Amino acid sequence: MRSGFLWFLPVLFMMVSLVSGAESDLSKRRVPDKQIKDIQKLKNPFEASSENIAKGEALYQTKATCFTCHGKEGRGDGLAAPGLDPSPRNFTNAAFHAMRTDGELFWVIKNGIPGTAMMPMVGSVITEEEAWLVLLYERSLGRRK
Ligand code: HEC
């Protein structure tokens, strides 16, 4: 009988909300105050051509491993996301993109965010050039509906 296990839905919801954290405050800057002015000025050396965005997507979905946490479609819902607190950033949120320059996002990919699952990726997993390409893809997600 279908209604037999409906009671379980609120229980399931409570369990899920207990183990998965929320996204952290968007207004909190990641780059230390001392560096922020210089970092904000950094420009992506690659143009946002469809070819470069495709290269970035190919990296995101494979070698760069971003998809495991940020999700195949960048919604912050990857396989490793449940249980992470704060949860991985949702790259389809236009407000997120509006609040960060390319330089700030590059800095995070390079240095990670201490105290979170966001590790430094440049050097260990991808090169600086690959990070800029991945970033083109990440930015394109914020423009999709
Ligand atoms: C092991 C899980 C994990 C992987 C793999 C991962 N991330 Fe993250 N990422 C996170 C989490 C968790 C946050 C949220 C941290 C916070 O809110 O402080 C985050 C945040 C970010 C942010 C936003 C920082 C900000 O300014 O708010 C960017 C950009 C980012 N990740 C890019 C990437 C890219 C690009 C890759 C692949 C090269 C990647 N991440 C791989 C877990 C991960």
PDB file of C-alpha atoms in Angstrom, residues 23-109:
ATOM      1  CA  GLU A  23      26.340  26.753   1.361  1.00  0.00           C
ATOM      2  CA  SER A  24      28.431  29.265   3.236  1.00  0.00           C
ATOM      3  CA  ASP A  25      27.701  32.984   3.234  1.00  0.00           C
ATOM      4  CA  LEU A  26      28.285  34.426  -0.253  1.00  0.00           C
ATOM      5  CA  SER A  27      29.258  37.846   1.012  1.00  0.00           C
ATOM      6  CA  LYS A  28      32.268  36.439   2.858  1.00  0.00           C
ATOM      7  CA  ARG A  29      35.410  37.008   0.766  1.00  0.00           C
ATOM      8  CA  ARG A  30      37.811  34.087   0.386  1.00  0.00           C
ATOM      9  CA  VAL A  31      40.977  35.999  -0.500  1.00  0.00           C
ATOM     10  CA  PRO A  32      42.889  37.545   2.452  1.00  0.00           C
ATOM     11  CA  ASP A  33      42.458  41.351   2.742  1.00  0.00           C
ATOM     12  CA  LYS A  34      46.141  41.993   2.032  1.00  0.00           C
ATOM     13  CA  GLN A  35      45.963  40.319  -1.382  1.00  0.00           C
ATOM     14  CA  ILE A  36      42.431  41.098  -2.483  1.00  0.00           C
ATOM     15  CA  LYS A  37      43.166  44.236  -4.569  1.00  0.00           C
ATOM     16  CA  ASP A  38      45.830  42.501  -6.687  1.00  0.00           C
ATOM     17  CA  ILE A  39      43.908  39.243  -6.992  1.00  0.00           C
ATOM     18  CA  GLN A  40      40.730  40.984  -8.140  1.00  0.00           C
ATOM     19  CA  LYS A  41      42.646  42.465 -11.085  1.00  0.00           C
ATOM     20  CA  LEU A  42      43.765  39.108 -12.517  1.00  0.00           C
ATOM     21  CA  LYS A  43      42.328  38.382 -15.938  1.00  0.00           C
ATOM     22  CA  ASN A  44      41.660  35.016 -17.521  1.00  0.00           C
ATOM     23  CA  PRO A  45      44.362  34.592 -20.208  1.00  0.00           C
ATOM     24  CA  PHE A  46      41.948  32.523 -22.337  1.00  0.00           C
ATOM     25  CA  GLU A  47      38.992  33.980 -24.213  1.00  0.00           C
ATOM     26  CA  ALA A  48      35.542  32.576 -23.493  1.00  0.00           C
ATOM     27  CA  SER A  49      35.215  30.913 -26.919  1.00  0.00           C
ATOM     28  CA  SER A  50      32.984  27.848 -27.187  1.00  0.00           C
ATOM     29  CA  GLU A  51      36.117  25.798 -27.900  1.00  0.00           C
ATOM     30  CA  ASN A  52      37.824  26.889 -24.666  1.00  0.00           C
ATOM     31  CA  ILE A  53      34.637  26.428 -22.624  1.00  0.00           C
ATOM     32  CA  ALA A  54      34.387  22.879 -24.012  1.00  0.00           C
ATOM     33  CA  LYS A  55      38.005  22.222 -22.986  1.00  0.00           C
ATOM     34  CA  GLY A  56      37.179  23.496 -19.504  1.00  0.00           C
ATOM     35  CA  GLU A  57      34.101  21.283 -19.290  1.00  0.00           C
ATOM     36  CA  ALA A  58      36.080  18.209 -20.362  1.00  0.00           C
ATOM     37  CA  LEU A  59      38.566  18.876 -17.542  1.00  0.00           C
ATOM     38  CA  TYR A  60      35.824  19.619 -14.984  1.00  0.00           C
ATOM     39  CA  GLN A  61      34.080  16.315 -15.733  1.00  0.00           C
ATOM     40  CA  THR A  62      37.233  14.157 -15.619  1.00  0.00           C
ATOM     41  CA  LYS A  63      40.806  14.875 -14.546  1.00  0.00           C
ATOM     42  CA  ALA A  64      40.059  18.001 -12.482  1.00  0.00           C
ATOM     43  CA  THR A  65      37.496  16.036 -10.384  1.00  0.00           C
ATOM     44  CA  CYS A  66      35.342  19.132  -9.731  1.00  0.00           C
ATOM     45  CA  PHE A  67      32.188  17.177 -10.640  1.00  0.00           C
ATOM     46  CA  THR A  68      32.578  14.844  -7.657  1.00  0.00           C
ATOM     47  CA  CYS A  69      31.625  17.649  -5.275  1.00  0.00           C
ATOM     48  CA  HIS A  70      30.156  20.438  -7.410  1.00  0.00           C
ATOM     49  CA  GLY A  71      28.022  18.039  -9.464  1.00  0.00           C
ATOM     50  CA  LYS A  72      27.864  17.139 -13.166  1.00  0.00           C
ATOM     51  CA  GLU A  73      25.777  20.239 -13.858  1.00  0.00           C
ATOM     52  CA  GLY A  74      27.527  22.420 -11.303  1.00  0.00           C
ATOM     53  CA  ARG A  75      24.607  22.618  -8.874  1.00  0.00           C
ATOM     54  CA  GLY A  76      26.746  21.751  -5.858  1.00  0.00           C
ATOM     55  CA  ASP A  77      25.179  18.300  -5.649  1.00  0.00           C
ATOM     56  CA  GLY A  78      27.980  15.902  -6.593  1.00  0.00           C
ATOM     57  CA  LEU A  79      28.275  12.374  -5.226  1.00  0.00           C
ATOM     58  CA  ALA A  80      30.643  13.528  -2.487  1.00  0.00           C
ATOM     59  CA  ALA A  81      28.487  16.535  -1.543  1.00  0.00           C
ATOM     60  CA  PRO A  82      26.205  14.961   1.094  1.00  0.00           C
ATOM     61  CA  GLY A  83      27.791  15.442   4.473  1.00  0.00           C
ATOM     62  CA  LEU A  84      30.016  18.353   3.458  1.00  0.00           C
ATOM     63  CA  ASP A  85      29.621  21.448   5.604  1.00  0.00           C
ATOM     64  CA  PRO A  86      29.756  24.010   4.106  1.00  0.00           C
ATOM     65  CA  SER A  87      28.347  22.347   1.001  1.00  0.00           C
ATOM     66  CA  PRO A  88      30.018  22.826  -2.404  1.00  0.00           C
ATOM     67  CA  ARG A  89      29.204  26.058  -4.187  1.00  0.00           C
ATOM     68  CA  ASN A  90      26.373  25.985  -6.735  1.00  0.00           C
ATOM     69  CA  PHE A  91      27.844  27.345  -9.979  1.00  0.00           C
ATOM     70  CA  THR A  92      24.441  27.859 -11.617  1.00  0.00           C
ATOM     71  CA  ASN A  93      23.664  30.665  -9.158  1.00  0.00           C
ATOM     72  CA  ALA A  94      24.092  33.970 -11.039  1.00  0.00           C
ATOM     73  CA  ALA A  95      24.360  35.875  -7.734  1.00  0.00           C
ATOM     74  CA  PHE A  96      27.501  33.908  -6.884  1.00  0.00           C
ATOM     75  CA  HIS A  97      29.170  34.893 -10.168  1.00  0.00           C
ATOM     76  CA  ALA A  98      28.201  38.527  -9.723  1.00  0.00           C
ATOM     77  CA  MET A  99      29.978  38.640  -6.358  1.00  0.00           C
ATOM     78  CA  ARG A 100      33.359  37.246  -7.466  1.00  0.00           C
ATOM     79  CA  THR A 101      35.958  38.370 -10.027  1.00  0.00           C
ATOM     80  CA  ASP A 102      37.796  35.792 -12.154  1.00  0.00           C
ATOM     81  CA  GLY A 103      40.894  36.429 -10.061  1.00  0.00           C
ATOM     82  CA  GLU A 104      39.101  35.551  -6.822  1.00  0.00           C
ATOM     83  CA  LEU A 105      37.788  32.273  -8.241  1.00  0.00           C
ATOM     84  CA  PHE A 106      41.203  31.410  -9.646  1.00  0.00           C
ATOM     85  CA  TRP A 107      42.734  32.092  -6.217  1.00  0.00           C
ATOM     86  CA  VAL A 108      40.317  29.605  -4.621  1.00  0.00           C
ATOM     87  CA  ILE A 109      41.081  26.887  -7.185  1.00  0.00           C
TER      88      ILE A 109
END
